[in-house]
Amino acid sequence: MTSQNPVQDRLDELDGQEASARVLLERTLRLAGRRLDHRRPTGPALRLAVGFHRRAEHAAAELACAIAHLERTDGR
């Protein structure tokens, strides 16, 4: 965070969290698919993927709410 604007810093942070969580989700699912054994559940990989998905969705929702609030208040 390099700016002196805490609102922009938070928006940037949320954007970064969403992006990194989505990358981790895709990576986890790809790795789970490579190791998929239909005789055994893929419990740990599935739990990781769900966690990354929830983190990405939470960051995206918080980012959308923050932007909507700023638009309603004209940044004031």
GROMACS .gro file of N, CA, C and O in nm:
model
  304
    1MET      N    1   0.083  -0.118   0.000
    1MET     CA    2   0.000   0.000   0.000
    1MET      C    3   0.088   0.124   0.000
    1MET      O    4   0.162   0.147   0.093
    2THR      N    5   0.074   0.198  -0.105
    2THR     CA    6   0.164   0.311  -0.120
    2THR      C    7   0.092   0.445  -0.113
    2THR      O    8   0.155   0.546  -0.095
    3SER      N    9  -0.039   0.446  -0.129
    3SER     CA   10  -0.109   0.574  -0.131
    3SER      C   11  -0.136   0.622   0.011
    3SER      O   12  -0.125   0.548   0.107
    4GLN      N   13  -0.174   0.748   0.022
    4GLN     CA   14  -0.209   0.806   0.151
    4GLN      C   15  -0.360   0.802   0.172
    4GLN      O   16  -0.412   0.862   0.263
    5ASN      N   17  -0.431   0.733   0.084
    5ASN     CA   18  -0.576   0.724   0.090
    5ASN      C   19  -0.615   0.587   0.147
    5ASN      O   20  -0.604   0.486   0.079
    6PRO      N   21  -0.662   0.582   0.272
    6PRO     CA   22  -0.694   0.452   0.332
    6PRO      C   23  -0.808   0.378   0.262
    6PRO      O   24  -0.810   0.256   0.258
    7VAL      N   25  -0.902   0.452   0.202
    7VAL     CA   26  -1.011   0.387   0.129
    7VAL      C   27  -0.957   0.316   0.006
    7VAL      O   28  -0.988   0.199  -0.019
    8GLN      N   29  -0.873   0.383  -0.070
    8GLN     CA   30  -0.814   0.321  -0.188
    8GLN      C   31  -0.725   0.205  -0.148
    8GLN      O   32  -0.722   0.101  -0.215
    9ASP      N   33  -0.653   0.219  -0.039
    9ASP     CA   34  -0.570   0.109   0.009
    9ASP      C   35  -0.655  -0.015   0.039
    9ASP      O   36  -0.617  -0.127   0.004
   10ARG      N   37  -0.771   0.004   0.103
   10ARG     CA   38  -0.858  -0.108   0.136
   10ARG      C   39  -0.916  -0.170   0.009
   10ARG      O   40  -0.923  -0.293  -0.003
   11LEU      N   41  -0.956  -0.087  -0.087
   11LEU     CA   42  -1.006  -0.139  -0.213
   11LEU      C   43  -0.900  -0.222  -0.285
   11LEU      O   44  -0.928  -0.330  -0.336
   12ASP      N   45  -0.778  -0.173  -0.285
   12ASP     CA   46  -0.668  -0.246  -0.348
   12ASP      C   47  -0.643  -0.378  -0.277
   12ASP      O   48  -0.617  -0.481  -0.340
   13GLU      N   49  -0.649  -0.375  -0.144
   13GLU     CA   50  -0.627  -0.496  -0.065
   13GLU      C   51  -0.734  -0.601  -0.096
   13GLU      O   52  -0.703  -0.719  -0.116
   14LEU      N   53  -0.860  -0.559  -0.101
   14LEU     CA   54  -0.968  -0.652  -0.132
   14LEU      C   55  -0.954  -0.710  -0.272
   14LEU      O   56  -0.975  -0.829  -0.294
   15ASP      N   57  -0.918  -0.626  -0.366
   15ASP     CA   58  -0.898  -0.671  -0.503
   15ASP      C   59  -0.787  -0.776  -0.508
   15ASP      O   60  -0.800  -0.879  -0.574
   16GLY      N   61  -0.679  -0.751  -0.437
   16GLY     CA   62  -0.568  -0.846  -0.432
   16GLY      C   63  -0.606  -0.977  -0.364
   16GLY      O   64  -0.567  -1.085  -0.407
   17GLN      N   65  -0.685  -0.967  -0.256
   17GLN     CA   66  -0.730  -1.089  -0.186
   17GLN      C   67  -0.817  -1.174  -0.276
   17GLN      O   68  -0.803  -1.296  -0.280
   18GLU      N   69  -0.907  -1.110  -0.347
   18GLU     CA   70  -0.995  -1.185  -0.437
   18GLU      C   71  -0.914  -1.255  -0.545
   18GLU      O   72  -0.931  -1.374  -0.572
   19ALA      N   73  -0.823  -1.181  -0.605
   19ALA     CA   74  -0.742  -1.238  -0.714
   19ALA      C   75  -0.657  -1.354  -0.665
   19ALA      O   76  -0.652  -1.460  -0.729
   20SER      N   77  -0.590  -1.338  -0.551
   20SER     CA   78  -0.504  -1.445  -0.502
   20SER      C   79  -0.585  -1.567  -0.459
   20SER      O   80  -0.544  -1.681  -0.483
   21ALA      N   81  -0.703  -1.546  -0.400
   21ALA     CA   82  -0.786  -1.659  -0.360
   21ALA      C   83  -0.835  -1.735  -0.483
   21ALA      O   84  -0.840  -1.859  -0.482
   22ARG      N   85  -0.870  -1.664  -0.589
   22ARG     CA   86  -0.916  -1.732  -0.710
   22ARG      C   87  -0.803  -1.812  -0.776
   22ARG      O   88  -0.825  -1.922  -0.826
   23VAL      N   89  -0.681  -1.758  -0.773
   23VAL     CA   90  -0.566  -1.831  -0.828
   23VAL      C   91  -0.544  -1.958  -0.747
   23VAL      O   92  -0.522  -2.067  -0.802
   24LEU      N   93  -0.549  -1.946  -0.614
   24LEU     CA   94  -0.530  -2.063  -0.529
   24LEU      C   95  -0.642  -2.165  -0.549
   24LEU      O   96  -0.617  -2.286  -0.547
   25LEU      N   97  -0.765  -2.118  -0.568
   25LEU     CA   98  -0.876  -2.208  -0.594
   25LEU      C   99  -0.852  -2.288  -0.722
   25LEU      O  100  -0.863  -2.411  -0.723
   26GLU      N  101  -0.818  -2.220  -0.829
   26GLU     CA  102  -0.794  -2.287  -0.957
   26GLU      C  103  -0.679  -2.387  -0.945
   26GLU      O  104  -0.687  -2.499  -0.995
   27ARG      N  105  -0.575  -2.348  -0.876
   27ARG     CA  106  -0.459  -2.435  -0.860
   27ARG      C  107  -0.494  -2.559  -0.778
   27ARG      O  108  -0.455  -2.670  -0.812
   28THR      N  109  -0.569  -2.540  -0.670
   28THR     CA  110  -0.608  -2.651  -0.585
   28THR      C  111  -0.697  -2.749  -0.662
   28THR      O  112  -0.678  -2.870  -0.654
   29LEU      N  113  -0.793  -2.695  -0.737
   29LEU     CA  114  -0.881  -2.783  -0.814
   29LEU      C  115  -0.804  -2.858  -0.922
   29LEU      O  116  -0.830  -2.976  -0.948
   30ARG      N  117  -0.707  -2.790  -0.984
   30ARG     CA  118  -0.627  -2.857  -1.088
   30ARG      C  119  -0.545  -2.970  -1.026
   30ARG      O  120  -0.540  -3.081  -1.078
   31LEU      N  121  -0.483  -2.942  -0.911
   31LEU     CA  122  -0.404  -3.046  -0.845
   31LEU      C  123  -0.493  -3.160  -0.795
   31LEU      O  124  -0.456  -3.277  -0.803
   32ALA      N  125  -0.611  -3.127  -0.744
   32ALA     CA  126  -0.703  -3.232  -0.697
   32ALA      C  127  -0.747  -3.319  -0.813
   32ALA      O  128  -0.761  -3.440  -0.799
   33GLY      N  129  -0.769  -3.259  -0.929
   33GLY     CA  130  -0.809  -3.334  -1.047
   33GLY      C  131  -0.701  -3.430  -1.093
   33GLY      O  132  -0.729  -3.541  -1.139
   34ARG      N  133  -0.578  -3.390  -1.080
   34ARG     CA  134  -0.467  -3.477  -1.119
   34ARG      C  135  -0.457  -3.597  -1.027
   34ARG      O  136  -0.414  -3.703  -1.067
   35ARG      N  137  -0.491  -3.575  -0.901
   35ARG     CA  138  -0.478  -3.682  -0.802
   35ARG      C  139  -0.611  -3.748  -0.770
   35ARG      O  140  -0.622  -3.818  -0.672
   36LEU      N  141  -0.711  -3.722  -0.851
   36LEU     CA  142  -0.844  -3.774  -0.822
   36LEU      C  143  -0.843  -3.926  -0.829
   36LEU      O  144  -0.807  -3.986  -0.929
   37ASP      N  145  -0.883  -3.986  -0.721
   37ASP     CA  146  -0.895  -4.130  -0.712
   37ASP      C  147  -1.040  -4.157  -0.673
   37ASP      O  148  -1.081  -4.123  -0.563
   38HIS      N  149  -1.116  -4.215  -0.762
   38HIS     CA  150  -1.258  -4.233  -0.739
   38HIS      C  151  -1.288  -4.333  -0.629
   38HIS      O  152  -1.401  -4.345  -0.584
   39ARG      N  153  -1.187  -4.404  -0.581
   39ARG     CA  154  -1.208  -4.497  -0.471
   39ARG      C  155  -1.195  -4.429  -0.337
   39ARG      O  156  -1.235  -4.483  -0.236
   40ARG      N  157  -1.135  -4.308  -0.335
   40ARG     CA  158  -1.116  -4.236  -0.209
   40ARG      C  159  -1.169  -4.094  -0.224
   40ARG      O  160  -1.155  -4.033  -0.329
   41PRO      N  161  -1.225  -4.039  -0.116
   41PRO     CA  162  -1.270  -3.898  -0.122
   41PRO      C  163  -1.150  -3.804  -0.128
   41PRO      O  164  -1.043  -3.836  -0.076
   42THR      N  165  -1.167  -3.691  -0.192
   42THR     CA  166  -1.060  -3.591  -0.201
   42THR      C  167  -1.083  -3.485  -0.093
   42THR      O  168  -1.084  -3.366  -0.122
   43GLY      N  169  -1.105  -3.529   0.029
   43GLY     CA  170  -1.140  -3.441   0.140
   43GLY      C  171  -1.052  -3.318   0.157
   43GLY      O  172  -1.101  -3.205   0.148
   44PRO      N  173  -0.922  -3.333   0.181
   44PRO     CA  174  -0.838  -3.216   0.206
   44PRO      C  175  -0.836  -3.116   0.089
   44PRO      O  176  -0.848  -2.997   0.111
   45ALA      N  177  -0.824  -3.166  -0.032
   45ALA     CA  178  -0.821  -3.076  -0.148
   45ALA      C  179  -0.954  -3.005  -0.164
   45ALA      O  180  -0.959  -2.885  -0.193
   46LEU      N  181  -1.063  -3.078  -0.142
   46LEU     CA  182  -1.195  -3.016  -0.154
   46LEU      C  183  -1.216  -2.910  -0.047
   46LEU      O  184  -1.267  -2.802  -0.074
   47ARG      N  185  -1.174  -2.938   0.075
   47ARG     CA  186  -1.187  -2.839   0.183
   47ARG      C  187  -1.105  -2.714   0.152
   47ARG      O  188  -1.150  -2.602   0.175
   48LEU      N  189  -0.985  -2.732   0.100
   48LEU     CA  190  -0.902  -2.617   0.061
   48LEU      C  191  -0.970  -2.535  -0.048
   48LEU      O  192  -0.975  -2.413  -0.040
   49ALA      N  193  -1.023  -2.604  -0.148
   49ALA     CA  194  -1.089  -2.534  -0.258
   49ALA      C  195  -1.209  -2.454  -0.209
   49ALA      O  196  -1.228  -2.339  -0.249
   50VAL      N  197  -1.288  -2.514  -0.121
   50VAL     CA  198  -1.405  -2.443  -0.066
   50VAL      C  199  -1.359  -2.320   0.013
   50VAL      O  200  -1.417  -2.212   0.001
   51GLY      N  201  -1.254  -2.334   0.092
   51GLY     CA  202  -1.202  -2.220   0.168
   51GLY      C  203  -1.155  -2.108   0.078
   51GLY      O  204  -1.185  -1.991   0.104
   52PHE      N  205  -1.083  -2.141  -0.027
   52PHE     CA  206  -1.034  -2.038  -0.119
   52PHE      C  207  -1.150  -1.971  -0.192
   52PHE      O  208  -1.151  -1.850  -0.212
   53HIS      N  209  -1.251  -2.051  -0.229
   53HIS     CA  210  -1.368  -1.996  -0.297
   53HIS      C  211  -1.441  -1.898  -0.205
   53HIS      O  212  -1.477  -1.789  -0.247
   54ARG      N  213  -1.461  -1.936  -0.081
   54ARG     CA  214  -1.531  -1.848   0.014
   54ARG      C  215  -1.454  -1.720   0.037
   54ARG      O  216  -1.512  -1.612   0.047
   55ARG      N  217  -1.320  -1.731   0.047
   55ARG     CA  218  -1.239  -1.611   0.069
   55ARG      C  219  -1.249  -1.517  -0.051
   55ARG      O  220  -1.262  -1.396  -0.034
   56ALA      N  221  -1.245  -1.573  -0.170
   56ALA     CA  222  -1.256  -1.490  -0.291
   56ALA      C  223  -1.393  -1.425  -0.299
   56ALA      O  224  -1.405  -1.305  -0.330
   57GLU      N  225  -1.498  -1.500  -0.271
   57GLU     CA  226  -1.633  -1.446  -0.277
   57GLU      C  227  -1.654  -1.338  -0.172
   57GLU      O  228  -1.719  -1.236  -0.198
   58HIS      N  229  -1.601  -1.357  -0.053
   58HIS     CA  230  -1.615  -1.257   0.053
   58HIS      C  231  -1.544  -1.128   0.013
   58HIS      O  232  -1.599  -1.018   0.029
   59ALA      N  233  -1.422  -1.138  -0.038
   59ALA     CA  234  -1.348  -1.019  -0.079
   59ALA      C  235  -1.420  -0.948  -0.193
   59ALA      O  236  -1.431  -0.825  -0.194
   60ALA      N  237  -1.475  -1.023  -0.288
   60ALA     CA  238  -1.547  -0.962  -0.400
   60ALA      C  239  -1.672  -0.890  -0.352
   60ALA      O  240  -1.702  -0.779  -0.397
   61ALA      N  241  -1.745  -0.952  -0.259
   61ALA     CA  242  -1.868  -0.890  -0.206
   61ALA      C  243  -1.835  -0.764  -0.127
   61ALA      O  244  -1.903  -0.661  -0.142
   62GLU      N  245  -1.732  -0.769  -0.045
   62GLU     CA  246  -1.693  -0.651   0.033
   62GLU      C  247  -1.646  -0.539  -0.059
   62GLU      O  248  -1.679  -0.422  -0.038
   63LEU      N  249  -1.572  -0.575  -0.162
   63LEU     CA  250  -1.525  -0.476  -0.259
   63LEU      C  251  -1.644  -0.411  -0.331
   63LEU      O  252  -1.650  -0.289  -0.344
   64ALA      N  253  -1.740  -0.491  -0.373
   64ALA     CA  254  -1.858  -0.437  -0.442
   64ALA      C  255  -1.937  -0.344  -0.350
   64ALA      O  256  -1.982  -0.237  -0.393
   65CYS      N  257  -1.953  -0.381  -0.224
   65CYS     CA  258  -2.025  -0.296  -0.128
   65CYS      C  259  -1.950  -0.164  -0.106
   65CYS      O  260  -2.013  -0.057  -0.099
   66ALA      N  261  -1.819  -0.171  -0.095
   66ALA     CA  262  -1.741  -0.049  -0.074
   66ALA      C  263  -1.752   0.045  -0.194
   66ALA      O  264  -1.769   0.165  -0.178
   67ILE      N  265  -1.744  -0.011  -0.313
   67ILE     CA  266  -1.755   0.071  -0.433
   67ILE      C  267  -1.895   0.131  -0.445
   67ILE      O  268  -1.910   0.250  -0.475
   68ALA      N  269  -1.999   0.052  -0.417
   68ALA     CA  270  -2.136   0.103  -0.422
   68ALA      C  271  -2.155   0.216  -0.322
   68ALA      O  272  -2.218   0.318  -0.353
   69HIS      N  273  -2.100   0.201  -0.204
   69HIS     CA  274  -2.111   0.306  -0.102
   69HIS      C  275  -2.042   0.433  -0.149
   69HIS      O  276  -2.096   0.544  -0.136
   70LEU      N  277  -1.923   0.419  -0.205
   70LEU     CA  278  -1.849   0.535  -0.254
   70LEU      C  279  -1.925   0.604  -0.368
   70LEU      O  280  -1.927   0.727  -0.376
   71GLU      N  281  -1.987   0.525  -0.454
   71GLU     CA  282  -2.063   0.583  -0.564
   71GLU      C  283  -2.186   0.660  -0.513
   71GLU      O  284  -2.220   0.764  -0.565
   72ARG      N  285  -2.251   0.607  -0.409
   72ARG     CA  286  -2.368   0.674  -0.353
   72ARG      C  287  -2.330   0.805  -0.282
   72ARG      O  288  -2.406   0.900  -0.282
   73THR      N  289  -2.212   0.807  -0.222
   73THR     CA  290  -2.169   0.925  -0.147
   73THR      C  291  -2.078   1.015  -0.227
   73THR      O  292  -2.025   1.112  -0.173
   74ASP      N  293  -2.055   0.981  -0.353
   74ASP     CA  294  -1.964   1.059  -0.440
   74ASP      C  295  -1.825   1.071  -0.379
   74ASP      O  296  -1.758   1.173  -0.394
   75GLY      N  297  -1.782   0.967  -0.307
   75GLY     CA  298  -1.648   0.966  -0.251
   75GLY      C  299  -1.630   1.051  -0.127
   75GLY      O  300  -1.521   1.068  -0.079
   76ARG      N  301  -1.738   1.107  -0.076
   76ARG     CA  302  -1.727   1.193   0.044
   76ARG      C  303  -1.744   1.113   0.169
   76ARG      O  304  -1.808   1.022   0.187
   0.00000   0.00000   0.00000
